């Protein structure tokens, strides 16, 4: 099957077709993802889908087990802290147990089906702000374990939630374009981090999140111009990384592994060449005290949904951005 058969700019909302990047996104978050994945360069040759892993083969955790686990602090190894500081991402083992992943994956399946139905082959289907109406997703979004890790890794006294997300790369969906999230978050800080939590194991052919190593990588590509219509930015970043021998980590994820990538980290993900959806929950945190930039762009997507009532330049602390993590002493 061909990947991303409709690689065109017609995924841009009418109002966003003209002009540059300095404009508000006119669609919702799903519209944004449907557009965004068209900016990735994909192989044109049809590729066979292979069997992918399903849900973890264990009984799901109960409500109490899940709440207890997500409240417990995670003992962060000093080498992991150092790796995050140096490389702008880190992958941590056993942040979630298999029963907790199973429980969350089952709930996520229900939520995605309710929102997007079954006819999703080849798409990147997303959900956001699940924590506002689902108890299990609230336990994840407000989790002191996850929020605490975000605060520790950023080395900030307190972090607020920007949004939660579900990212379902359906069978046959192509690559996620190279990017770094500082461009996506309309914040006057790069002290922001996303916890990416796979809902199954993720082998290489399923499109695990992949990271360019190093905090300064964005200097290597700072001169490349973003293009809202074609895959040229994705291609130029890939080419530049190859020319300058930027190391890219692209490893499978095991059940319970969670990666944390800084807003400075350049990342991508391969196509999902399996018969199972590649699903992850992703929660983004930022340093308490951060302000919204003066001029959010198209790439900031549906940011007003995540910071309701906050104006450009204002303090990023709406009622939907509670403090959810604190650094330990
Ligand atoms: O799940 C993906 O493929 C992309 C996710 C991503 O870019 C992010 O969480 O920052
Ligand atoms: Fe990202």
Short mmCIF file of C-alpha atoms and ligand atoms in Angstrom, two decimals:
data_model
loop_
_atom_site.label_atom_id
_atom_site.label_comp_id
_atom_site.label_asym_id
_atom_site.label_seq_id
_atom_site.Cartn_x
_atom_site.Cartn_y
_atom_site.Cartn_z
CA UNK A 1 0.00 0.00 0.00
CA UNK A 2 1.19 3.52 -0.69
CA UNK A 3 1.98 5.65 2.35
CA UNK A 4 0.19 8.96 2.80
CA UNK A 5 -1.60 8.79 -0.52
CA UNK A 6 -2.78 12.40 -0.25
CA UNK A 7 0.46 14.31 0.24
CA UNK A 8 -0.83 17.74 -0.74
CA UNK A 9 -1.54 21.06 0.90
CA UNK A 10 -5.31 20.55 0.84
CA UNK A 11 -5.10 19.47 4.46
CA UNK A 12 -4.50 23.10 5.36
CA UNK A 13 -7.73 24.82 6.45
CA UNK A 14 -8.92 27.36 3.82
CA UNK A 15 -7.99 30.31 6.05
CA UNK A 16 -4.41 29.06 6.46
CA UNK A 17 -3.61 28.51 2.78
CA UNK A 18 -2.29 31.98 2.05
CA UNK A 19 0.33 33.95 3.95
CA UNK A 20 3.22 32.87 6.12
CA UNK A 21 3.41 31.14 9.44
CA UNK A 22 2.36 34.10 11.59
CA UNK A 23 -1.30 33.21 11.80
CA UNK A 24 -3.59 31.26 14.10
CA UNK A 25 -4.38 27.67 13.17
CA UNK A 26 -7.98 27.65 11.91
CA UNK A 27 -8.80 23.96 12.52
CA UNK A 28 -8.84 21.69 15.53
CA UNK A 29 -6.07 19.47 16.86
CA UNK A 30 -7.00 16.50 14.65
CA UNK A 31 -7.03 18.75 11.56
CA UNK A 32 -3.58 19.85 12.61
CA UNK A 33 -2.22 16.30 12.75
CA UNK A 34 -3.89 15.38 9.43
CA UNK A 35 -2.02 18.30 7.88
CA UNK A 36 1.21 17.83 9.78
CA UNK A 37 1.91 14.25 8.68
CA UNK A 38 1.61 15.35 5.04
CA UNK A 39 4.86 17.30 5.63
CA UNK A 40 6.85 14.05 6.03
CA UNK A 41 8.78 12.49 3.18
CA UNK A 42 7.78 8.86 2.62
CA UNK A 43 8.93 6.00 0.42
CA UNK A 44 6.80 5.77 -2.67
CA UNK A 45 7.10 2.02 -3.06
CA UNK A 46 4.25 -0.03 -1.58
CA UNK A 47 5.26 -1.81 1.62
CA UNK A 48 3.88 -5.00 3.10
CA UNK A 49 2.47 -4.65 6.62
CA UNK A 50 3.73 -7.25 9.09
CA UNK A 51 1.96 -8.46 12.24
CA UNK A 52 2.49 -6.03 15.13
CA UNK A 53 2.30 -6.47 18.90
CA UNK A 54 -1.08 -6.17 20.54
CA UNK A 55 -1.83 -5.11 24.11
CA UNK A 56 0.48 -6.38 26.87
CA UNK A 57 -0.47 -9.98 27.65
CA UNK A 58 -1.32 -9.45 31.33
CA UNK A 59 -4.44 -8.73 33.37
CA UNK A 60 -5.18 -4.99 33.57
CA UNK A 61 -4.44 -3.07 36.78
CA UNK A 62 -7.37 -2.11 39.01
CA UNK A 63 -8.22 1.57 39.66
CA UNK A 64 -6.42 1.40 43.00
CA UNK A 65 -3.28 -0.21 41.58
CA UNK A 66 -3.15 2.32 38.80
CA UNK A 67 -3.64 5.30 41.12
CA UNK A 68 -0.97 3.99 43.52
CA UNK A 69 1.60 3.44 40.79
CA UNK A 70 1.07 6.82 39.16
CA UNK A 71 1.42 8.57 42.51
CA UNK A 72 4.68 6.87 43.53
CA UNK A 73 7.93 8.74 42.84
CA UNK A 74 10.30 7.16 40.29
CA UNK A 75 13.90 6.82 41.38
CA UNK A 76 15.76 8.71 38.72
CA UNK A 77 19.27 7.46 38.14
CA UNK A 78 21.90 10.26 38.11
CA UNK A 79 23.10 8.96 34.73
CA UNK A 80 19.58 9.42 33.28
CA UNK A 81 19.49 12.99 34.57
CA UNK A 82 22.89 13.65 33.00
CA UNK A 83 21.85 12.01 29.71
CA UNK A 84 18.79 14.27 29.49
CA UNK A 85 20.90 17.34 30.18
CA UNK A 86 23.41 16.38 27.49
CA UNK A 87 21.21 14.79 24.82
CA UNK A 88 17.86 16.56 25.35
CA UNK A 89 15.99 13.26 25.70
CA UNK A 90 16.10 10.17 27.83
CA UNK A 91 14.34 6.87 27.73
CA UNK A 92 13.47 5.40 31.13
CA UNK A 93 12.62 1.75 31.79
CA UNK A 94 9.69 0.52 33.89
CA UNK A 95 8.05 3.88 34.46
CA UNK A 96 4.73 2.08 33.97
CA UNK A 97 4.02 -1.56 34.79
CA UNK A 98 2.55 -3.88 32.15
CA UNK A 99 -0.84 -4.11 33.97
CA UNK A 100 -1.11 -0.30 34.06
CA UNK A 101 -0.22 -0.03 30.36
CA UNK A 102 -2.83 -2.70 29.61
CA UNK A 103 -5.53 -0.82 31.53
CA UNK A 104 -4.71 2.48 29.85
CA UNK A 105 -4.46 0.90 26.40
CA UNK A 106 -7.93 -0.63 26.78
CA UNK A 107 -9.42 2.71 27.80
CA UNK A 108 -7.59 4.50 25.01
CA UNK A 109 -8.99 2.05 22.48
CA UNK A 110 -12.52 2.95 23.64
CA UNK A 111 -11.86 6.68 23.54
CA UNK A 112 -10.31 6.57 20.08
CA UNK A 113 -13.12 4.45 18.69
CA UNK A 114 -15.74 6.78 20.15
CA UNK A 115 -14.04 9.79 18.54
CA UNK A 116 -12.75 8.46 15.23
CA UNK A 117 -14.69 5.23 14.52
CA UNK A 118 -13.12 2.25 12.75
CA UNK A 119 -12.39 3.73 9.36
CA UNK A 120 -8.97 5.13 10.16
CA UNK A 121 -6.48 3.06 8.11
CA UNK A 122 -3.37 5.01 7.16
CA UNK A 123 -4.16 8.03 9.34
CA UNK A 124 -2.61 9.63 12.38
CA UNK A 125 -5.52 9.88 14.79
CA UNK A 126 -5.17 12.01 17.89
CA UNK A 127 -7.07 12.90 21.03
CA UNK A 128 -6.23 15.68 23.43
CA UNK A 129 -7.41 17.00 26.77
CA UNK A 130 -8.71 13.53 27.64
CA UNK A 131 -7.99 14.32 31.28
CA UNK A 132 -10.92 16.72 31.39
CA UNK A 133 -13.47 13.94 30.94
CA UNK A 134 -11.84 10.57 31.66
CA UNK A 135 -10.80 9.39 35.11
CA UNK A 136 -7.93 7.12 34.01
CA UNK A 137 -6.50 9.73 31.66
CA UNK A 138 -6.75 12.26 34.49
CA UNK A 139 -4.68 9.93 36.68
CA UNK A 140 -1.99 9.98 33.96
CA UNK A 141 -2.12 13.73 33.23
CA UNK A 142 -1.99 14.71 36.91
CA UNK A 143 0.36 11.86 37.90
CA UNK A 144 2.94 12.96 40.49
CA UNK A 145 5.23 10.15 39.22
CA UNK A 146 5.26 11.49 35.65
CA UNK A 147 5.02 15.17 36.57
CA UNK A 148 7.78 14.67 39.15
CA UNK A 149 10.02 13.17 36.48
CA UNK A 150 9.34 16.15 34.23
CA UNK A 151 10.30 18.58 37.02
CA UNK A 152 13.43 16.58 37.93
CA UNK A 153 14.62 16.31 34.33
CA UNK A 154 13.99 19.99 33.60
CA UNK A 155 15.48 20.79 37.02
CA UNK A 156 12.58 23.11 37.78
CA UNK A 157 10.91 23.50 41.19
CA UNK A 158 7.46 23.02 39.61
CA UNK A 159 5.97 22.18 36.23
CA UNK A 160 2.50 22.77 34.79
CA UNK A 161 0.67 20.63 32.27
CA UNK A 162 0.34 22.07 28.74
CA UNK A 163 -1.84 19.26 27.41
CA UNK A 164 -2.29 15.53 27.24
CA UNK A 165 -2.46 13.70 23.94
CA UNK A 166 -3.12 10.33 22.43
CA UNK A 167 -1.13 9.66 19.27
CA UNK A 168 -2.35 6.71 17.24
CA UNK A 169 -0.38 6.01 14.12
CA UNK A 170 -2.70 3.64 12.30
CA UNK A 171 -1.44 0.74 10.15
CA UNK A 172 0.10 2.11 6.96
CA UNK A 173 0.47 5.70 8.23
CA UNK A 174 3.74 7.26 7.12
CA UNK A 175 6.49 9.07 8.99
CA UNK A 176 6.20 11.89 11.49
CA UNK A 177 8.21 14.83 10.06
CA UNK A 178 11.45 15.92 11.74
CA UNK A 179 10.76 18.75 14.17
CA UNK A 180 11.45 20.08 17.63
CA UNK A 181 8.61 21.04 19.91
CA UNK A 182 9.88 24.48 20.95
CA UNK A 183 8.37 25.55 17.65
CA UNK A 184 5.04 23.96 18.52
CA UNK A 185 4.61 25.28 22.04
CA UNK A 186 3.83 29.02 22.06
CA UNK A 187 5.93 29.54 25.19
CA UNK A 188 8.72 31.97 26.02
CA UNK A 189 10.77 29.13 27.44
CA UNK A 190 12.48 26.01 26.18
CA UNK A 191 12.00 24.49 29.62
CA UNK A 192 9.28 22.14 28.38
CA UNK A 193 9.28 18.37 28.06
CA UNK A 194 7.00 15.66 26.72
CA UNK A 195 6.58 12.23 28.28
CA UNK A 196 5.90 9.76 25.45
CA UNK A 197 4.28 6.60 26.80
CA UNK A 198 3.80 3.69 24.42
CA UNK A 199 0.66 1.62 24.94
CA UNK A 200 2.33 -1.59 23.70
CA UNK A 201 5.84 -2.61 22.86
CA UNK A 202 6.90 -0.73 19.72
CA UNK A 203 9.24 -2.59 17.36
CA UNK A 204 11.20 -0.75 14.68
CA UNK A 205 8.66 -1.38 11.94
CA UNK A 206 5.91 0.19 14.02
CA UNK A 207 7.46 3.68 14.12
CA UNK A 208 9.02 4.25 17.55
CA UNK A 209 9.82 7.87 18.39
CA UNK A 210 13.44 8.56 17.31
CA UNK A 211 15.68 11.30 18.63
CA UNK A 212 18.64 13.31 17.38
CA UNK A 213 21.23 13.32 20.15
CA UNK A 214 22.26 16.63 21.61
CA UNK A 215 20.96 19.84 23.08
CA UNK A 216 22.58 21.98 20.38
CA UNK A 217 21.32 20.07 17.34
CA UNK A 218 18.92 22.81 16.42
CA UNK A 219 21.86 25.11 15.68
CA UNK A 220 22.75 22.73 12.84
CA UNK A 221 19.40 23.29 11.12
CA UNK A 222 18.53 26.81 12.26
CA UNK A 223 18.93 28.21 8.74
CA UNK A 224 16.46 25.77 7.13
CA UNK A 225 13.12 27.23 6.25
CA UNK A 226 9.87 25.57 7.31
CA UNK A 227 7.43 24.95 4.48
CA UNK A 228 3.75 24.48 5.30
CA UNK A 229 2.92 22.83 1.97
CA UNK A 230 5.54 20.24 1.04
CA UNK A 231 7.92 17.81 2.75
CA UNK A 232 10.93 20.02 1.98
CA UNK A 233 11.71 20.93 5.60
CA UNK A 234 11.64 17.29 6.72
CA UNK A 235 13.90 16.33 3.83
CA UNK A 236 16.38 19.15 4.42
CA UNK A 237 16.65 18.35 8.13
CA UNK A 238 17.30 14.66 7.36
CA UNK A 239 19.89 15.60 4.77
CA UNK A 240 21.65 18.06 7.08
CA UNK A 241 21.78 15.52 9.92
CA UNK A 242 23.31 12.97 7.54
CA UNK A 243 25.89 15.49 6.24
CA UNK A 244 26.91 16.59 9.71
CA UNK A 245 26.79 13.11 11.17
CA UNK A 246 24.25 13.97 13.85
CA UNK A 247 23.59 10.75 15.78
CA UNK A 248 19.99 9.58 15.78
CA UNK A 249 18.68 7.10 18.31
CA UNK A 250 15.93 4.92 16.87
CA UNK A 251 15.27 1.95 19.12
CA UNK A 252 12.26 -0.21 19.83
CA UNK A 253 10.33 0.52 23.05
CA UNK A 254 9.51 -2.21 25.57
CA UNK A 255 6.25 -2.19 27.52
CA UNK A 256 6.58 0.34 30.35
CA UNK A 257 9.43 2.34 28.79
CA UNK A 258 8.70 6.06 28.72
CA UNK A 259 10.82 8.63 26.89
CA UNK A 260 11.08 12.28 27.87
CA UNK A 261 12.10 14.69 25.12
CA UNK A 262 12.90 18.32 25.68
CA UNK A 263 11.37 21.08 23.54
CA UNK A 264 14.90 21.41 22.10
CA UNK A 265 15.12 17.79 20.96
CA UNK A 266 14.75 17.09 17.26
CA UNK A 267 12.64 13.99 16.76
CA UNK A 268 10.81 11.98 14.14
CA UNK A 269 9.08 8.61 13.93
CA UNK A 270 9.06 6.01 11.19
CA UNK A 271 5.97 4.75 9.38
CA UNK A 272 3.78 2.14 11.01
CA UNK A 273 4.39 -0.89 8.80
CA UNK A 274 2.46 -3.28 11.03
CA UNK A 275 -1.14 -4.38 11.19
CA UNK A 276 -1.60 -2.90 14.69
CA UNK A 277 -1.97 0.79 15.56
CA UNK A 278 1.13 2.40 17.11
CA UNK A 279 -0.31 4.11 20.15
CA UNK A 280 1.24 6.37 22.73
CA UNK A 281 0.01 8.78 25.36
CA UNK A 282 2.01 11.99 25.40
CA UNK A 283 1.83 14.61 28.15
CA UNK A 284 3.63 17.92 27.84
CA UNK A 285 4.87 19.93 30.84
CA UNK A 286 6.49 23.35 31.12
CA UNK A 287 8.23 25.35 33.82
CA UNK A 288 5.92 27.17 36.20
CA UNK A 289 6.16 30.91 35.53
CA UNK A 290 6.48 30.65 31.73
CA UNK A 291 4.65 33.16 29.52
CA UNK A 292 3.02 32.76 26.12
CA UNK A 293 5.02 34.22 23.21
CA UNK A 294 3.89 37.50 21.68
CA UNK A 295 3.17 35.96 18.25
CA UNK A 296 2.07 32.32 18.20
CA UNK A 297 2.19 30.73 14.73
CA UNK A 298 0.37 28.21 12.60
CA UNK A 299 2.69 25.54 13.98
CA UNK A 300 1.39 26.22 17.48
CA UNK A 301 -1.84 24.54 16.37
CA UNK A 302 -4.83 24.64 18.73
CA UNK A 303 -2.89 26.32 21.57
CA UNK A 304 -5.86 28.40 22.69
CA UNK A 305 -7.65 25.18 23.65
CA UNK A 306 -4.76 24.33 25.96
CA UNK A 307 -4.37 27.80 27.52
CA UNK A 308 -7.95 29.12 27.53
CA UNK A 309 -8.24 32.82 28.23
CA UNK A 310 -4.48 33.39 28.10
CA UNK A 311 -3.45 36.07 25.63
CA UNK A 312 -0.15 36.32 23.76
CA UNK A 313 2.42 37.56 26.27
CA UNK A 314 0.32 36.39 29.23
CA UNK A 315 1.26 34.04 32.04
CA UNK A 316 0.71 30.44 30.96
CA UNK A 317 -1.31 29.38 33.97
CA UNK A 318 -4.99 28.92 33.07
CA UNK A 319 -7.24 26.64 35.07
CA UNK A 320 -6.29 23.90 32.59
CA UNK A 321 -2.59 24.22 33.49
CA UNK A 322 -2.32 23.14 37.11
CA UNK A 323 1.07 22.39 38.66
CA UNK A 324 1.38 18.62 38.31
CA UNK A 325 4.98 17.96 39.23
CA UNK A 326 7.53 19.16 41.75
CA UNK A 327 11.25 18.58 42.01
CA UNK A 328 12.20 16.65 45.11
CA UNK A 329 14.07 18.88 47.57
O1 LIG B 1 4.02 10.18 18.02
C1 LIG B 1 4.62 10.74 17.09
O2 LIG B 1 4.87 10.17 16.03
C2 LIG B 1 5.09 12.16 17.25
C3 LIG B 1 4.95 12.67 18.65
C4 LIG B 1 5.63 13.96 18.89
O3 LIG B 1 6.15 14.60 18.01
C5 LIG B 1 5.66 14.49 20.25
O4 LIG B 1 5.06 13.87 21.17
O5 LIG B 1 6.29 15.54 20.48
FE1 LIG B 2 7.01 16.45 18.77
#
